[in-house]
PDB file of C-alpha atoms and ligand atoms in Angstrom:
ATOM      1  CA  MET A  12    -136.309 124.622 -56.344  1.00 86.00           C
ATOM      2  CA  GLU A  13    -132.985 127.055 -55.954  1.00 96.00           C
ATOM      3  CA  LYS A  14    -133.112 130.915 -55.557  1.00 97.00           C
ATOM      4  CA  ILE A  15    -130.560 133.053 -57.324  1.00 98.00           C
ATOM      5  CA  ASP A  16    -129.756 136.308 -56.112  1.00 98.00           C
ATOM      6  CA  LEU A  17    -129.355 139.362 -58.522  1.00 98.00           C
ATOM      7  CA  SER A  18    -127.593 142.154 -58.058  1.00 98.00           C
ATOM      8  CA  ASN A  19    -130.529 144.429 -56.539  1.00 98.00           C
ATOM      9  CA  GLY A  20    -131.657 141.433 -54.055  1.00 98.00           C
ATOM     10  CA  LEU A  21    -134.479 140.385 -56.328  1.00 98.00           C
ATOM     11  CA  GLU A  22    -134.575 136.251 -55.754  1.00 98.00           C
ATOM     12  CA  MET A  23    -134.225 134.489 -58.865  1.00 98.00           C
ATOM     13  CA  PRO A  24    -136.110 130.503 -58.738  1.00 98.00           C
ATOM     14  CA  SER A  25    -134.482 128.172 -60.721  1.00 98.00           C
ATOM     15  CA  PRO A  26    -135.173 126.321 -63.357  1.00 98.00           C
ATOM     16  CA  GLY A  27    -137.647 128.684 -64.903  1.00 98.00           C
ATOM     17  CA  PHE A  28    -140.116 127.911 -67.442  1.00 98.00           C
ATOM     18  CA  GLY A  29    -139.661 128.345 -71.109  1.00 98.00           C
ATOM     19  CA  VAL A  30    -142.579 128.792 -73.289  1.00 98.00           C
ATOM     20  CA  PHE A  31    -140.987 129.298 -77.058  1.00 97.00           C
ATOM     21  CA  GLN A  32    -142.990 128.048 -79.334  1.00 97.00           C
ATOM     22  CA  SER A  33    -145.332 126.689 -77.164  1.00 97.00           C
ATOM     23  CA  LYS A  34    -148.498 127.252 -78.939  1.00 97.00           C
ATOM     24  CA  PRO A  35    -150.867 130.387 -78.046  1.00 97.00           C
ATOM     25  CA  GLY A  36    -154.358 129.469 -76.482  1.00 97.00           C
ATOM     26  CA  GLN A  37    -154.940 125.499 -74.850  1.00 98.00           C
ATOM     27  CA  GLU A  38    -151.160 124.806 -75.849  1.00 98.00           C
ATOM     28  CA  ALA A  39    -149.003 127.696 -73.954  1.00 98.00           C
ATOM     29  CA  TYR A  40    -151.544 127.425 -71.242  1.00 98.00           C
ATOM     30  CA  GLN A  41    -151.661 123.809 -70.007  1.00 98.00           C
ATOM     31  CA  ALA A  42    -148.044 123.750 -70.247  1.00 98.00           C
ATOM     32  CA  VAL A  43    -147.591 126.268 -67.420  1.00 98.00           C
ATOM     33  CA  LEU A  44    -150.293 125.240 -65.099  1.00 98.00           C
ATOM     34  CA  TRP A  45    -148.547 121.853 -65.382  1.00 98.00           C
ATOM     35  CA  ALA A  46    -145.493 123.380 -64.748  1.00 98.00           C
ATOM     36  CA  LEU A  47    -146.462 125.313 -61.297  1.00 98.00           C
ATOM     37  CA  GLU A  48    -147.839 121.943 -60.402  1.00 98.00           C
ATOM     38  CA  ALA A  49    -144.511 120.454 -60.944  1.00 98.00           C
ATOM     39  CA  GLY A  50    -143.160 123.220 -58.747  1.00 98.00           C
ATOM     40  CA  TYR A  51    -141.322 125.745 -61.368  1.00 98.00           C
ATOM     41  CA  ARG A  52    -142.297 129.661 -60.098  1.00 98.00           C
ATOM     42  CA  HIS A  53    -140.113 131.061 -63.012  1.00 98.00           C
ATOM     43  CA  VAL A  54    -142.419 131.422 -66.244  1.00 98.00           C
ATOM     44  CA  ASP A  55    -139.765 132.670 -69.289  1.00 98.00           C
ATOM     45  CA  THR A  56    -142.113 134.388 -72.042  1.00 98.00           C
ATOM     46  CA  ALA A  57    -141.668 137.315 -74.842  1.00 98.00           C
ATOM     47  CA  GLN A  58    -143.788 139.527 -77.042  1.00 98.00           C
ATOM     48  CA  ILE A  59    -142.702 137.446 -79.773  1.00 98.00           C
ATOM     49  CA  TYR A  60    -144.081 134.273 -78.601  1.00 98.00           C
ATOM     50  CA  ALA A  61    -147.450 135.775 -78.743  1.00 98.00           C
ATOM     51  CA  ASN A  62    -148.371 133.736 -75.508  1.00 98.00           C
ATOM     52  CA  GLU A  63    -147.954 136.682 -72.516  1.00 98.00           C
ATOM     53  CA  ALA A  64    -151.863 136.091 -72.496  1.00 98.00           C
ATOM     54  CA  ASP A  65    -152.509 132.075 -71.980  1.00 98.00           C
ATOM     55  CA  VAL A  66    -149.467 132.757 -69.218  1.00 98.00           C
ATOM     56  CA  GLY A  67    -151.081 135.037 -67.379  1.00 98.00           C
ATOM     57  CA  LYS A  68    -154.165 133.134 -67.483  1.00 98.00           C
ATOM     58  CA  ALA A  69    -152.696 129.992 -66.235  1.00 98.00           C
ATOM     59  CA  ILE A  70    -150.595 132.463 -63.555  1.00 97.00           C
ATOM     60  CA  ARG A  71    -154.332 133.297 -62.554  1.00 97.00           C
ATOM     61  CA  ASP A  72    -156.202 130.382 -62.295  1.00 98.00           C
ATOM     62  CA  SER A  73    -152.950 128.387 -60.659  1.00 97.00           C
ATOM     63  CA  SER A  74    -154.461 130.414 -57.801  1.00 90.00           C
ATOM     64  CA  ILE A  75    -151.079 130.461 -56.489  1.00 97.00           C
ATOM     65  CA  PRO A  76    -149.881 133.913 -54.753  1.00 97.00           C
ATOM     66  CA  ARG A  77    -148.513 136.445 -57.664  1.00 97.00           C
ATOM     67  CA  GLU A  78    -145.733 137.668 -55.350  1.00 97.00           C
ATOM     68  CA  SER A  79    -144.732 133.911 -55.093  1.00 98.00           C
ATOM     69  CA  LEU A  80    -144.059 133.985 -59.225  1.00 98.00           C
ATOM     70  CA  PHE A  81    -141.228 135.139 -61.341  1.00 98.00           C
ATOM     71  CA  LEU A  82    -142.298 136.582 -64.504  1.00 98.00           C
ATOM     72  CA  THR A  83    -140.393 137.562 -67.404  1.00 98.00           C
ATOM     73  CA  THR A  84    -141.175 139.176 -70.853  1.00 98.00           C
ATOM     74  CA  LYS A  85    -139.005 140.474 -73.516  1.00 98.00           C
ATOM     75  CA  ILE A  86    -139.287 143.317 -76.122  1.00 98.00           C
ATOM     76  CA  TRP A  87    -138.877 142.204 -79.456  1.00 98.00           C
ATOM     77  CA  ASN A  88    -136.861 144.217 -82.100  1.00 97.00           C
ATOM     78  CA  ALA A  89    -139.964 145.625 -83.740  1.00 97.00           C
ATOM     79  CA  ASN A  90    -141.107 147.384 -80.161  1.00 98.00           C
ATOM     80  CA  GLN A  91    -136.876 148.858 -80.173  1.00 98.00           C
ATOM     81  CA  GLY A  92    -136.530 152.356 -79.284  1.00 97.00           C
ATOM     82  CA  PHE A  93    -137.831 154.043 -75.875  1.00 98.00           C
ATOM     83  CA  GLU A  94    -141.466 155.365 -77.120  1.00 98.00           C
ATOM     84  CA  ALA A  95    -141.793 152.121 -78.489  1.00 98.00           C
ATOM     85  CA  ALA A  96    -140.604 149.704 -75.583  1.00 98.00           C
ATOM     86  CA  CYS A  97    -142.480 151.780 -73.106  1.00 98.00           C
ATOM     87  CA  ASP A  98    -145.943 151.419 -75.702  1.00 98.00           C
ATOM     88  CA  SER A  99    -145.092 147.304 -76.040  1.00 98.00           C
ATOM     89  CA  PHE A 100    -144.514 146.951 -72.628  1.00 98.00           C
ATOM     90  CA  GLU A 101    -148.149 148.295 -71.643  1.00 98.00           C
ATOM     91  CA  LYS A 102    -149.460 145.622 -74.116  1.00 98.00           C
ATOM     92  CA  SER A 103    -147.629 143.094 -72.388  1.00 98.00           C
ATOM     93  CA  LEU A 104    -148.876 144.116 -68.931  1.00 98.00           C
ATOM     94  CA  SER A 105    -152.522 144.325 -70.409  1.00 98.00           C
ATOM     95  CA  GLN A 106    -152.298 140.929 -72.479  1.00 98.00           C
ATOM     96  CA  ALA A 107    -150.668 139.388 -69.210  1.00 98.00           C
ATOM     97  CA  ALA A 108    -153.073 140.997 -67.028  1.00 98.00           C
ATOM     98  CA  VAL A 109    -150.429 141.371 -64.250  1.00 98.00           C
ATOM     99  CA  ASP A 110    -149.631 144.489 -62.598  1.00 97.00           C
ATOM    100  CA  TYR A 111    -146.036 144.171 -63.489  1.00 98.00           C
ATOM    101  CA  PHE A 112    -143.119 141.622 -64.286  1.00 98.00           C
ATOM    102  CA  ASP A 113    -140.393 140.268 -62.325  1.00 98.00           C
ATOM    103  CA  LEU A 114    -137.458 140.474 -64.925  1.00 98.00           C
ATOM    104  CA  LEU A 115    -137.891 142.619 -68.541  1.00 98.00           C
ATOM    105  CA  LEU A 116    -135.249 141.938 -71.187  1.00 98.00           C
ATOM    106  CA  ILE A 117    -134.278 143.610 -74.463  1.00 98.00           C
ATOM    107  CA  HIS A 118    -134.797 140.267 -76.278  1.00 98.00           C
ATOM    108  CA  TRP A 119    -131.943 141.424 -79.028  1.00 97.00           C
ATOM    109  CA  PRO A 120    -128.944 143.979 -79.065  1.00 96.00           C
ATOM    110  CA  GLN A 121    -130.533 145.942 -82.251  1.00 93.00           C
ATOM    111  CA  THR A 122    -127.886 147.871 -83.711  1.00 93.00           C
ATOM    112  CA  HIS A 123    -129.476 151.486 -84.054  1.00 94.00           C
ATOM    113  CA  THR A 124    -131.523 151.192 -81.121  1.00 96.00           C
ATOM    114  CA  ARG A 125    -130.585 149.083 -78.143  1.00 97.00           C
ATOM    115  CA  ALA A 126    -129.123 152.190 -76.029  1.00 97.00           C
ATOM    116  CA  ASP A 127    -132.571 153.787 -76.641  1.00 98.00           C
ATOM    117  CA  THR A 128    -134.733 150.759 -75.569  1.00 98.00           C
ATOM    118  CA  TRP A 129    -132.139 150.306 -72.268  1.00 98.00           C
ATOM    119  CA  LYS A 130    -133.272 153.926 -71.375  1.00 98.00           C
ATOM    120  CA  ALA A 131    -136.518 152.655 -71.969  1.00 98.00           C
ATOM    121  CA  LEU A 132    -136.166 149.927 -69.393  1.00 98.00           C
ATOM    122  CA  GLU A 133    -134.593 151.852 -67.014  1.00 98.00           C
ATOM    123  CA  LYS A 134    -137.863 154.077 -66.725  1.00 98.00           C
ATOM    124  CA  LEU A 135    -139.748 151.313 -66.083  1.00 98.00           C
ATOM    125  CA  TYR A 136    -137.968 149.721 -63.669  1.00 98.00           C
ATOM    126  CA  GLU A 137    -137.637 153.285 -61.923  1.00 98.00           C
ATOM    127  CA  GLN A 138    -141.576 153.405 -62.164  1.00 97.00           C
ATOM    128  CA  GLY A 139    -141.680 149.750 -60.515  1.00 96.00           C
ATOM    129  CA  LYS A 140    -143.665 148.338 -63.687  1.00 97.00           C
ATOM    130  CA  CYS A 141    -140.845 145.805 -63.502  1.00 98.00           C
ATOM    131  CA  ARG A 142    -138.586 144.820 -60.312  1.00 98.00           C
ATOM    132  CA  SER A 143    -135.325 143.532 -62.756  1.00 98.00           C
ATOM    133  CA  ILE A 144    -134.000 144.444 -66.177  1.00 98.00           C
ATOM    134  CA  GLY A 145    -131.648 142.713 -68.200  1.00 98.00           C
ATOM    135  CA  VAL A 146    -130.659 142.380 -72.050  1.00 98.00           C
ATOM    136  CA  SER A 147    -130.721 138.974 -74.169  1.00 98.00           C
ATOM    137  CA  ASN A 148    -128.177 137.860 -76.633  1.00 98.00           C
ATOM    138  CA  TYR A 149    -125.542 140.482 -75.867  1.00 98.00           C
ATOM    139  CA  THR A 150    -122.139 139.299 -76.321  1.00 97.00           C
ATOM    140  CA  SER A 151    -119.870 140.414 -74.237  1.00 97.00           C
ATOM    141  CA  LYS A 152    -118.614 143.221 -76.642  1.00 96.00           C
ATOM    142  CA  HIS A 153    -122.383 144.739 -76.276  1.00 97.00           C
ATOM    143  CA  LEU A 154    -122.305 144.544 -72.782  1.00 97.00           C
ATOM    144  CA  GLN A 155    -118.637 146.661 -72.855  1.00 97.00           C
ATOM    145  CA  GLU A 156    -120.693 149.091 -74.762  1.00 96.00           C
ATOM    146  CA  MET A 157    -123.466 149.561 -72.423  1.00 97.00           C
ATOM    147  CA  GLU A 158    -121.273 150.877 -69.679  1.00 96.00           C
ATOM    148  CA  GLY A 159    -120.964 153.789 -71.883  1.00 96.00           C
ATOM    149  CA  TYR A 160    -124.476 154.928 -72.265  1.00 97.00           C
ATOM    150  CA  ALA A 161    -126.335 152.451 -69.515  1.00 98.00           C
ATOM    151  CA  SER A 162    -127.462 154.227 -65.546  1.00 98.00           C
ATOM    152  CA  ILE A 163    -128.202 150.900 -64.302  1.00 98.00           C
ATOM    153  CA  LYS A 164    -126.661 147.951 -65.001  1.00 98.00           C
ATOM    154  CA  PRO A 165    -128.103 144.933 -66.332  1.00 98.00           C
ATOM    155  CA  MET A 166    -128.921 142.017 -63.906  1.00 98.00           C
ATOM    156  CA  VAL A 167    -129.553 139.666 -65.893  1.00 98.00           C
ATOM    157  CA  ASN A 168    -127.876 138.426 -69.630  1.00 98.00           C
ATOM    158  CA  GLN A 169    -129.968 135.620 -71.324  1.00 98.00           C
ATOM    159  CA  VAL A 170    -127.999 133.861 -74.062  1.00 98.00           C
ATOM    160  CA  GLU A 171    -127.893 130.377 -75.616  1.00 98.00           C
ATOM    161  CA  PHE A 172    -125.782 127.770 -72.856  1.00 98.00           C
ATOM    162  CA  SER A 173    -125.583 124.543 -73.356  1.00 98.00           C
ATOM    163  CA  PRO A 174    -123.155 121.866 -72.592  1.00 98.00           C
ATOM    164  CA  PHE A 175    -122.425 121.679 -76.382  1.00 98.00           C
ATOM    165  CA  LEU A 176    -122.261 125.778 -76.217  1.00 98.00           C
ATOM    166  CA  TYR A 177    -120.225 126.282 -73.225  1.00 98.00           C
ATOM    167  CA  GLN A 178    -120.175 130.237 -73.173  1.00 97.00           C
ATOM    168  CA  LYS A 179    -117.246 130.078 -70.915  1.00 98.00           C
ATOM    169  CA  GLU A 180    -116.044 133.828 -71.267  1.00 97.00           C
ATOM    170  CA  LEU A 181    -119.466 135.440 -71.252  1.00 98.00           C
ATOM    171  CA  LEU A 182    -119.947 133.091 -68.364  1.00 98.00           C
ATOM    172  CA  ASP A 183    -117.026 134.648 -66.425  1.00 98.00           C
ATOM    173  CA  THR A 184    -117.570 137.973 -67.972  1.00 98.00           C
ATOM    174  CA  CYS A 185    -121.490 138.168 -66.200  1.00 98.00           C
ATOM    175  CA  ARG A 186    -120.135 137.164 -63.459  1.00 97.00           C
ATOM    176  CA  SER A 187    -117.248 139.149 -62.483  1.00 97.00           C
ATOM    177  CA  GLN A 188    -119.838 142.589 -63.695  1.00 97.00           C
ATOM    178  CA  GLY A 189    -122.528 140.672 -60.955  1.00 98.00           C
ATOM    179  CA  ILE A 190    -125.043 139.760 -64.146  1.00 98.00           C
ATOM    180  CA  VAL A 191    -127.406 136.194 -63.901  1.00 98.00           C
ATOM    181  CA  LEU A 192    -126.727 134.383 -66.779  1.00 98.00           C
ATOM    182  CA  GLU A 193    -129.819 132.473 -68.381  1.00 98.00           C
ATOM    183  CA  ALA A 194    -129.238 129.835 -70.083  1.00 98.00           C
ATOM    184  CA  TYR A 195    -131.772 129.279 -72.964  1.00 98.00           C
ATOM    185  CA  SER A 196    -132.127 126.215 -75.062  1.00 98.00           C
ATOM    186  CA  PRO A 197    -130.553 124.300 -72.430  1.00 98.00           C
ATOM    187  CA  LEU A 198    -131.778 121.391 -73.952  1.00 98.00           C
ATOM    188  CA  ALA A 199    -129.986 122.285 -77.261  1.00 98.00           C
ATOM    189  CA  GLN A 200    -133.373 122.201 -78.465  1.00 98.00           C
ATOM    190  CA  ALA A 201    -133.588 118.188 -77.774  1.00 98.00           C
ATOM    191  CA  GLN A 202    -131.004 117.692 -80.987  1.00 98.00           C
ATOM    192  CA  LYS A 203    -128.370 116.048 -78.602  1.00 98.00           C
ATOM    193  CA  LEU A 204    -130.167 113.559 -76.735  1.00 98.00           C
ATOM    194  CA  SER A 205    -128.623 110.841 -77.532  1.00 98.00           C
ATOM    195  CA  HIS A 206    -125.336 111.422 -76.817  1.00 98.00           C
ATOM    196  CA  PRO A 207    -122.961 108.759 -75.035  1.00 98.00           C
ATOM    197  CA  LEU A 208    -122.122 110.872 -72.394  1.00 98.00           C
ATOM    198  CA  LEU A 209    -125.328 111.853 -71.430  1.00 98.00           C
ATOM    199  CA  ALA A 210    -125.994 108.435 -71.379  1.00 98.00           C
ATOM    200  CA  GLU A 211    -123.184 107.489 -69.496  1.00 98.00           C
ATOM    201  CA  LEU A 212    -124.038 109.864 -66.362  1.00 98.00           C
ATOM    202  CA  GLY A 213    -127.758 108.963 -66.817  1.00 98.00           C
ATOM    203  CA  SER A 214    -127.244 105.645 -65.761  1.00 98.00           C
ATOM    204  CA  LYS A 215    -124.710 106.540 -62.934  1.00 97.00           C
ATOM    205  CA  PHE A 216    -127.824 109.321 -61.715  1.00 97.00           C
ATOM    206  CA  GLU A 217    -130.592 107.062 -62.263  1.00 97.00           C
ATOM    207  CA  ALA A 218    -131.719 110.557 -64.597  1.00 98.00           C
ATOM    208  CA  SER A 219    -132.497 111.062 -68.229  1.00 98.00           C
ATOM    209  CA  PRO A 220    -130.150 113.280 -70.407  1.00 98.00           C
ATOM    210  CA  ALA A 221    -132.115 116.165 -70.351  1.00 98.00           C
ATOM    211  CA  GLN A 222    -131.872 116.270 -66.779  1.00 98.00           C
ATOM    212  CA  ILE A 223    -128.197 115.530 -66.621  1.00 98.00           C
ATOM    213  CA  MET A 224    -128.009 118.848 -68.650  1.00 98.00           C
ATOM    214  CA  ILE A 225    -130.557 121.222 -66.722  1.00 98.00           C
ATOM    215  CA  ARG A 226    -127.989 120.259 -63.854  1.00 98.00           C
ATOM    216  CA  TRP A 227    -125.022 120.919 -65.773  1.00 98.00           C
ATOM    217  CA  SER A 228    -126.327 124.477 -66.297  1.00 98.00           C
ATOM    218  CA  MET A 229    -127.017 125.298 -62.813  1.00 98.00           C
ATOM    219  CA  GLN A 230    -124.254 123.714 -61.583  1.00 98.00           C
ATOM    220  CA  LYS A 231    -122.168 126.840 -63.643  1.00 98.00           C
ATOM    221  CA  GLY A 232    -123.892 129.235 -62.145  1.00 98.00           C
ATOM    222  CA  ALA A 233    -126.828 129.776 -64.563  1.00 98.00           C
ATOM    223  CA  VAL A 234    -130.282 129.562 -64.559  1.00 98.00           C
ATOM    224  CA  PRO A 235    -131.518 127.017 -66.930  1.00 98.00           C
ATOM    225  CA  LEU A 236    -135.500 127.748 -68.908  1.00 98.00           C
ATOM    226  CA  PRO A 237    -135.935 124.284 -70.207  1.00 98.00           C
ATOM    227  CA  LYS A 238    -139.561 124.324 -72.169  1.00 98.00           C
ATOM    228  CA  SER A 239    -141.529 121.401 -73.164  1.00 98.00           C
ATOM    229  CA  VAL A 240    -145.168 121.168 -73.127  1.00 98.00           C
ATOM    230  CA  LYS A 241    -145.635 117.590 -72.174  1.00 98.00           C
ATOM    231  CA  GLN A 242    -146.470 116.898 -68.879  1.00 98.00           C
ATOM    232  CA  GLY A 243    -144.241 114.126 -68.097  1.00 98.00           C
ATOM    233  CA  ARG A 244    -140.857 116.087 -69.395  1.00 98.00           C
ATOM    234  CA  ILE A 245    -141.852 119.220 -67.577  1.00 98.00           C
ATOM    235  CA  GLN A 246    -141.600 116.962 -64.452  1.00 98.00           C
ATOM    236  CA  GLU A 247    -138.675 115.434 -65.603  1.00 98.00           C
ATOM    237  CA  ASN A 248    -137.216 118.791 -65.727  1.00 98.00           C
ATOM    238  CA  PHE A 249    -137.744 119.577 -62.869  1.00 98.00           C
ATOM    239  CA  ASP A 250    -136.772 116.969 -61.310  1.00 98.00           C
ATOM    240  CA  VAL A 251    -132.988 117.621 -61.296  1.00 98.00           C
ATOM    241  CA  PHE A 252    -132.399 118.006 -57.369  1.00 98.00           C
ATOM    242  CA  ARG A 253    -131.684 114.469 -55.702  1.00 96.00           C
ATOM    243  CA  PHE A 254    -128.669 114.119 -57.543  1.00 97.00           C
ATOM    244  CA  SER A 255    -125.062 116.331 -58.424  1.00 98.00           C
ATOM    245  CA  LEU A 256    -122.855 116.136 -60.389  1.00 98.00           C
ATOM    246  CA  SER A 257    -119.081 115.347 -59.269  1.00 98.00           C
ATOM    247  CA  ALA A 258    -116.299 117.746 -60.476  1.00 98.00           C
ATOM    248  CA  ASP A 259    -115.016 115.444 -62.815  1.00 98.00           C
ATOM    249  CA  ASP A 260    -117.995 114.410 -64.216  1.00 98.00           C
ATOM    250  CA  MET A 261    -118.748 118.336 -64.950  1.00 98.00           C
ATOM    251  CA  ASN A 262    -115.362 118.431 -66.997  1.00 98.00           C
ATOM    252  CA  LEU A 263    -116.517 115.991 -68.703  1.00 98.00           C
ATOM    253  CA  LEU A 264    -119.337 117.501 -69.614  1.00 98.00           C
ATOM    254  CA  ASP A 265    -117.709 121.009 -70.501  1.00 98.00           C
ATOM    255  CA  LYS A 266    -115.423 119.140 -73.279  1.00 98.00           C
ATOM    256  CA  LEU A 267    -118.473 118.561 -75.175  1.00 98.00           C
ATOM    257  CA  ASP A 268    -118.758 121.789 -76.082  1.00 98.00           C
ATOM    258  CA  GLU A 269    -118.844 122.145 -80.221  1.00 98.00           C
ATOM    259  CA  GLY A 270    -120.464 125.872 -80.251  1.00 96.00           C
ATOM    260  CA  PHE A 271    -123.495 123.819 -81.312  1.00 97.00           C
ATOM    261  CA  ARG A 272    -126.030 126.565 -81.530  1.00 97.00           C
ATOM    262  CA  THR A 273    -130.112 126.465 -82.213  1.00 96.00           C
ATOM    263  CA  CYS A 274    -130.653 129.827 -82.799  1.00 93.00           C
ATOM    264  CA  TRP A 275    -128.889 132.621 -84.309  1.00 89.00           C
ATOM    265  CA  ASP A 276    -125.105 133.764 -83.429  1.00 91.00           C
ATOM    266  CA  PRO A 277    -125.573 137.573 -82.164  1.00 93.00           C
ATOM    267  CA  SER A 278    -121.640 137.895 -82.345  1.00 89.00           C
ATOM    268  CA  SER A 279    -122.397 139.390 -85.656  1.00 84.00           C
ATOM    269  CA  THR A 280    -124.641 142.053 -84.404  1.00 84.00           C
ATOM    270  CA  GLU A 281    -122.651 145.253 -84.797  1.00 85.00           C
TER     271      GLU A 281
HETATM  272  P1  LIG B 571    -135.054 123.762 -75.376  1.00 74.15           P
HETATM  273  O1  LIG B 571    -133.891 123.095 -75.380  1.00 74.15           O
HETATM  274  O2  LIG B 571    -135.205 123.933 -73.634  1.00 74.15           O
HETATM  275  O3  LIG B 571    -135.356 122.479 -75.654  1.00 74.15           O
HETATM  276  C1  LIG B 571    -137.195 122.494 -75.953  1.00 74.15           C
HETATM  277  C2  LIG B 571    -137.456 121.124 -77.207  1.00 74.15           C
HETATM  278  O4  LIG B 571    -136.582 120.198 -76.279  1.00 74.15           O
HETATM  279  C3  LIG B 571    -138.773 120.762 -77.268  1.00 74.15           C
HETATM  280  O5  LIG B 571    -138.709 120.527 -78.741  1.00 74.15           O
HETATM  281  C4  LIG B 571    -139.464 119.805 -76.148  1.00 74.15           C
HETATM  282  O6  LIG B 571    -140.164 118.944 -77.080  1.00 74.15           O
HETATM  283  C5  LIG B 571    -137.964 118.901 -76.045  1.00 74.15           C
HETATM  284  N1  LIG B 571    -138.095 119.025 -74.593  1.00 74.15           N
HETATM  285  C6  LIG B 571    -138.250 119.067 -73.330  1.00 74.15           C
HETATM  286  N2  LIG B 571    -138.002 118.320 -72.266  1.00 74.15           N
HETATM  287  C7  LIG B 571    -137.575 117.049 -72.870  1.00 74.15           C
HETATM  288  C8  LIG B 571    -137.032 115.882 -72.195  1.00 74.15           C
HETATM  289  N3  LIG B 571    -137.456 115.795 -71.254  1.00 74.15           N
HETATM  290  N4  LIG B 571    -136.833 114.648 -73.081  1.00 74.15           N
HETATM  291  C9  LIG B 571    -137.249 114.917 -74.438  1.00 74.15           C
HETATM  292  N5  LIG B 571    -137.288 116.194 -75.257  1.00 74.15           N
HETATM  293  C10 LIG B 571    -137.597 117.200 -74.089  1.00 74.15           C
HETATM  294  O7  LIG B 571    -135.543 124.686 -76.178  1.00 74.15           O
HETATM  295  P2  LIG B 571    -136.055 126.207 -76.429  1.00 74.15           P
HETATM  296  O8  LIG B 571    -135.097 126.636 -77.290  1.00 74.15           O
HETATM  297  O9  LIG B 571    -137.454 126.166 -75.715  1.00 74.15           O
HETATM  298  O10 LIG B 571    -134.911 127.069 -74.665  1.00 74.15           O
HETATM  299  C11 LIG B 571    -135.776 127.306 -74.060  1.00 74.15           C
HETATM  300  C12 LIG B 571    -136.172 128.320 -73.430  1.00 74.15           C
HETATM  301  O11 LIG B 571    -135.724 129.577 -73.853  1.00 74.15           O
HETATM  302  C13 LIG B 571    -137.584 128.642 -74.469  1.00 74.15           C
HETATM  303  O12 LIG B 571    -138.548 128.470 -74.516  1.00 74.15           O
HETATM  304  C14 LIG B 571    -137.555 130.258 -74.041  1.00 74.15           C
HETATM  305  O13 LIG B 571    -138.177 130.589 -72.784  1.00 74.15           O
HETATM  306  C15 LIG B 571    -136.216 130.875 -73.892  1.00 74.15           C
HETATM  307  N6  LIG B 571    -135.470 131.163 -75.326  1.00 74.15           N
HETATM  308  C16 LIG B 571    -135.040 132.407 -75.181  1.00 74.15           C
HETATM  309  C17 LIG B 571    -134.379 132.890 -76.488  1.00 74.15           C
HETATM  310  C18 LIG B 571    -133.721 134.252 -76.339  1.00 74.15           C
HETATM  311  O14 LIG B 571    -133.713 134.556 -77.705  1.00 74.15           O
HETATM  312  N7  LIG B 571    -133.981 134.972 -75.684  1.00 74.15           N
HETATM  313  C19 LIG B 571    -134.427 132.351 -77.513  1.00 74.15           C
HETATM  314  C20 LIG B 571    -134.740 130.715 -77.583  1.00 74.15           C
HETATM  315  C21 LIG B 571    -135.319 130.214 -76.289  1.00 74.15           C
HETATM  316  P3  LIG B 571    -141.712 119.144 -76.254  1.00 74.15           P
HETATM  317  O15 LIG B 571    -142.294 120.505 -75.730  1.00 74.15           O
HETATM  318  O16 LIG B 571    -142.666 118.309 -77.223  1.00 74.15           O
HETATM  319  O17 LIG B 571    -141.427 118.456 -75.227  1.00 74.15           O
END
């Protein structure tokens, strides 16, 4: 496991473990238990995933001390605005049955409410109810706009990022502002795993296509959040520390960029 420093000094374990589309109940619970067993110490949930309770239960049942874990949730669109964000965050705490989250994100940049939602996150951070705050699906334009209303700079921007969607400009913007980029859908939701370059590099390193994609994100300085509900894949996606891609390998992978998205494109959000 690697640890990435956030701008406030908090350490974020990498890679993290994603639970989007992990079914609430046994599926999400079991996936998180397997992830913790495999060595992940960072779990990425969200209000809209409806599995905060399962994540919290798995964390407790794992017996791993809470302070060794990094837990993220995100304020969903319907809960944006100052009061609604604060209220929904209290619900997230009680759903997960935790005293604090390590990272709280605004899930999507909602046009009319995102500035007030950010004020809510700043308050929750100052109250110690979340140990870091950030945004998700923010473009450079949305980040620039924050300079006009944020008292605290976001520590993280979680966006879609993979060799097939290499958002170099956004990555550079985040880096220059001390914002850690978290890579969601780092496996492009398994839609590109059969690309021949991934197979070629995989045979060079005795690694799977998924492991090559995860390494690429990590070597770009991003924190990938691969998701799986299968124990073998959960282990495989964490077993990424026994090889390193060379500069030439990285350059070849950079060229796979084709603007491929599995989720909505936030650039049209005013
Ligand atoms: P991923 O890119 O992580 O891909 C997940 C898919 O790949 C699943 O279908 C999974 O199937 C399959 N898979 C996983 N590992 C392997 C493997 N080793 N070999 C073959 N197939 C594999 O997609 P996500 O969209 O889930 O993104 C990851 C996480 O990022 C999410 O879970 C969530 O936490 C976060 N996210 C955040 C968003 C945001 O708006 N902020 C949006 C989307 C995601 P199976 O489970 O059956 O193994």
